[in-house]
């Protein structure tokens, strides 16, 4: 039932900007795939190309083995959940949900049965006769989801479906959406700018920037092994340290910086000895305190500012002397708190967590 | 909207505008500047300005237009301001009533007006005088009648401008020390100037070229009546065409200037008023004082029509040198509605107007879709063209359609009697009357449809397409139901104005079989003896019919009457 969605060399130009710039992606059958990026990165444009609301200037879109590139939206058999929900205010909840089935000329009884099932799935059965404006935001969101799901689309498209909900509801709905998609075995493409949403729900995600795919992979891989400075800084937080690479193995190498050298076991592909590179160190991978004697990549640091958040403290640590850079360090169950003065401490990091990236990344370094 | 369908709709609409708007105007200009043997000449134009009679006509038309615009502003400005700032007993009621004169044809009111102000009329009977109020100052009467019919247009525009003024601007002025009249002069007035000019332009163009009211008031030395009379002459007199070109130039330049200086964006607020004025509640004497101007203006505006109603119930000759008619009768109605000419004219008007509204709906929705939902670059042009009929006076269009008809009948289809019959207004004006009614009321339709679409998120249509609805199904099931209120409002306005259209009806309907109501009223009015009374009866019938239609539909819509006219 579930089918794949393939985008081949897709291009969409608006005036002088390339909203989608030669994007090639394959979304596997039954996969929950996320398009993640800042506003203006082209993720919504890409989704609207798949739905048929934007006509690509070049490239091919395959849903299953059907080439839908030039097909009008109503013949594509996708179910879309709009950011604004786009529930028709002149129809009841049940009529909204039944609309797609009517278009598919299903029998009255079959339509009624499926509408009932769909509303039950999103727990909205008791609101069937209400008009959309009588529902809360979360309820409208669930109706929009039911309306898209009830037609058993070949592919579910979600355009920032949770962005209009409050934080608590957002948490609740994102697990709900994953449950529903997995139960129905749907291929789903989900657009968001919320990295937590993407990391927690996605099977795989693509980080978009300026109309191109910066990186594509499972959440953990994208987070732990970013391939560009943009990918590293857009998802989660990170510290960048510039240096020169000396390769020692397939994934290993040493980076010489102004205040010592770092050994890394996570050197990105395509980098050679002598390249100007950047080290990406996640704040939570940096360790702080009295370093054991064999601690790798050890630096002397001065903790000069701490934001205490209870379970975690966010430190600002100056390394490499007076004029050295500041590193952000997250310390779970913190022991050191720098409030009124400076605390001296060691900082070290496992080579596995010292990711080496090409320094010509498009993102502006901090 | 897909590019392809946008282009199809664009081409279709452009064709309609070319045929129904541009080409007739070109013919008017041709007739005014080209001699019968095809030579370009300015002789006719110079002739207009050398002929003292035409010059006087133009001067008088200008005087009517300026006078009407100023008077209408005088009527509407205080009312709009009061309604914007204060709340008082009866406000909702007078707010709706204040717009009613818009659908009462001033040229019908003129009949009652004369009954009141005539030498043997009500006012003299009341005061025991023997003054011919309408004798030398006939133009004052025309100005008064026209401004009483047109002030609602100003009122709506000024109200809209006032509603958009952010309260914070007023408060900022007060905070910096400006109060009372200074604040009004320095802050409020400049901010509402675009509204005043937008309304003023329409009123000016309307009254500059108004034909019906001067005709009934027997004020013949105005350009519009001169054109009307001259075109009735047989044998292609080119001077009326040159005169029409002058009137067209004045109207279009004024419209263009107003658009250029106040074209919506000049004083556009950064956003819609964030904090609108909290209306001050007026009670007791103050409330009554606020109500008074409304009552005065409305009474004044309804007075001529009250005169018409009374006239329609008067036995011929039974209202002479007395305050009220001496002898009441319903014979006029029996005669009016039994008369084959009137019954036919009602049917004709209904057919012409319904056809016009039908085409308007289709065209209006189509154009609105291209303007609001498509991305093709030329959509701005379409939008501007759809508003053009507001700038082109009815008289000019009527002249153009006359020229168009004679061009088709005498040049294009000369050898095809069947087609000749269809396109010659002397045999059958249906095609051109429907075209005239339709094109001239199209702006209202387009405006309401555009407003409806702008309020309706495109996402709702995309959702329908996404769930498998082809474009036409999505239109029928989603878009149209959502903009029904707007469409009905636009269609009603177009219908009402078509039923009571004057210039095109008087000029294009030349055979009695095809007279619409207005032409019949005019013809009946000219009959010596009973004519005036039967004409009044038919006029009253038309007003009642329209009132019932509009009030009925507004009840069905569950909206206040005023909302219908805020196009």
mmCIF file of C-alpha atoms in Angstrom, chain A residues 48 52-53 73-74 78-80 82 86-91 99-100 102-104 147 151, chain B residues 2 457 459-471 473-474 477-479 481-482:
data_model
loop_
_atom_site.group_PDB
_atom_site.id
_atom_site.type_symbol
_atom_site.label_atom_id
_atom_site.label_comp_id
_atom_site.label_asym_id
_atom_site.label_seq_id
_atom_site.Cartn_x
_atom_site.Cartn_y
_atom_site.Cartn_z
ATOM 1 C CA UNK A 48 3.910 22.328 -2.387
ATOM 2 C CA UNK A 52 1.080 20.154 -7.060
ATOM 3 C CA UNK A 53 0.481 23.729 -5.911
ATOM 4 C CA UNK A 73 -3.124 18.722 -7.561
ATOM 5 C CA UNK A 74 -6.494 16.969 -7.564
ATOM 6 C CA UNK A 78 -1.813 13.101 -1.640
ATOM 7 C CA UNK A 79 -3.370 14.102 1.666
ATOM 8 C CA UNK A 80 -2.159 17.406 2.950
ATOM 9 C CA UNK A 82 -2.093 22.726 6.011
ATOM 10 C CA UNK A 86 -7.736 25.173 5.871
ATOM 11 C CA UNK A 87 -10.905 23.651 7.253
ATOM 12 C CA UNK A 88 -13.912 24.849 5.287
ATOM 13 C CA UNK A 89 -15.893 27.083 7.622
ATOM 14 C CA UNK A 90 -19.207 26.448 5.877
ATOM 15 C CA UNK A 91 -19.080 22.677 6.406
ATOM 16 C CA UNK A 99 -15.270 15.715 1.177
ATOM 17 C CA UNK A 100 -12.329 13.740 -0.162
ATOM 18 C CA UNK A 102 -17.152 12.223 -2.041
ATOM 19 C CA UNK A 103 -14.636 13.256 -4.672
ATOM 20 C CA UNK A 104 -13.638 9.603 -4.896
ATOM 21 C CA UNK A 147 -9.516 14.854 6.616
ATOM 22 C CA UNK A 151 -8.815 9.177 1.855
ATOM 23 C CA UNK B 2 -3.324 27.581 -12.873
ATOM 24 C CA UNK B 457 -7.746 31.908 2.234
ATOM 25 C CA UNK B 459 -5.512 27.324 1.377
ATOM 26 C CA UNK B 460 -9.192 26.365 1.500
ATOM 27 C CA UNK B 461 -9.199 25.854 -2.273
ATOM 28 C CA UNK B 462 -5.872 24.061 -2.162
ATOM 29 C CA UNK B 463 -7.259 21.710 0.454
ATOM 30 C CA UNK B 464 -10.127 20.848 -1.881
ATOM 31 C CA UNK B 465 -7.765 20.250 -4.802
ATOM 32 C CA UNK B 466 -5.543 18.155 -2.570
ATOM 33 C CA UNK B 467 -8.461 15.915 -1.676
ATOM 34 C CA UNK B 468 -9.259 15.333 -5.324
ATOM 35 C CA UNK B 469 -11.662 18.114 -6.301
ATOM 36 C CA UNK B 470 -11.161 19.335 -9.880
ATOM 37 C CA UNK B 471 -11.091 23.152 -10.230
ATOM 38 C CA UNK B 473 -15.896 21.294 -8.242
ATOM 39 C CA UNK B 474 -13.715 23.204 -5.816
ATOM 40 C CA UNK B 477 -18.306 23.379 -3.333
ATOM 41 C CA UNK B 478 -15.802 25.577 -1.538
ATOM 42 C CA UNK B 479 -15.191 28.996 -3.064
ATOM 43 C CA UNK B 481 -20.402 29.091 -0.866
ATOM 44 C CA UNK B 482 -17.801 31.093 1.016
#
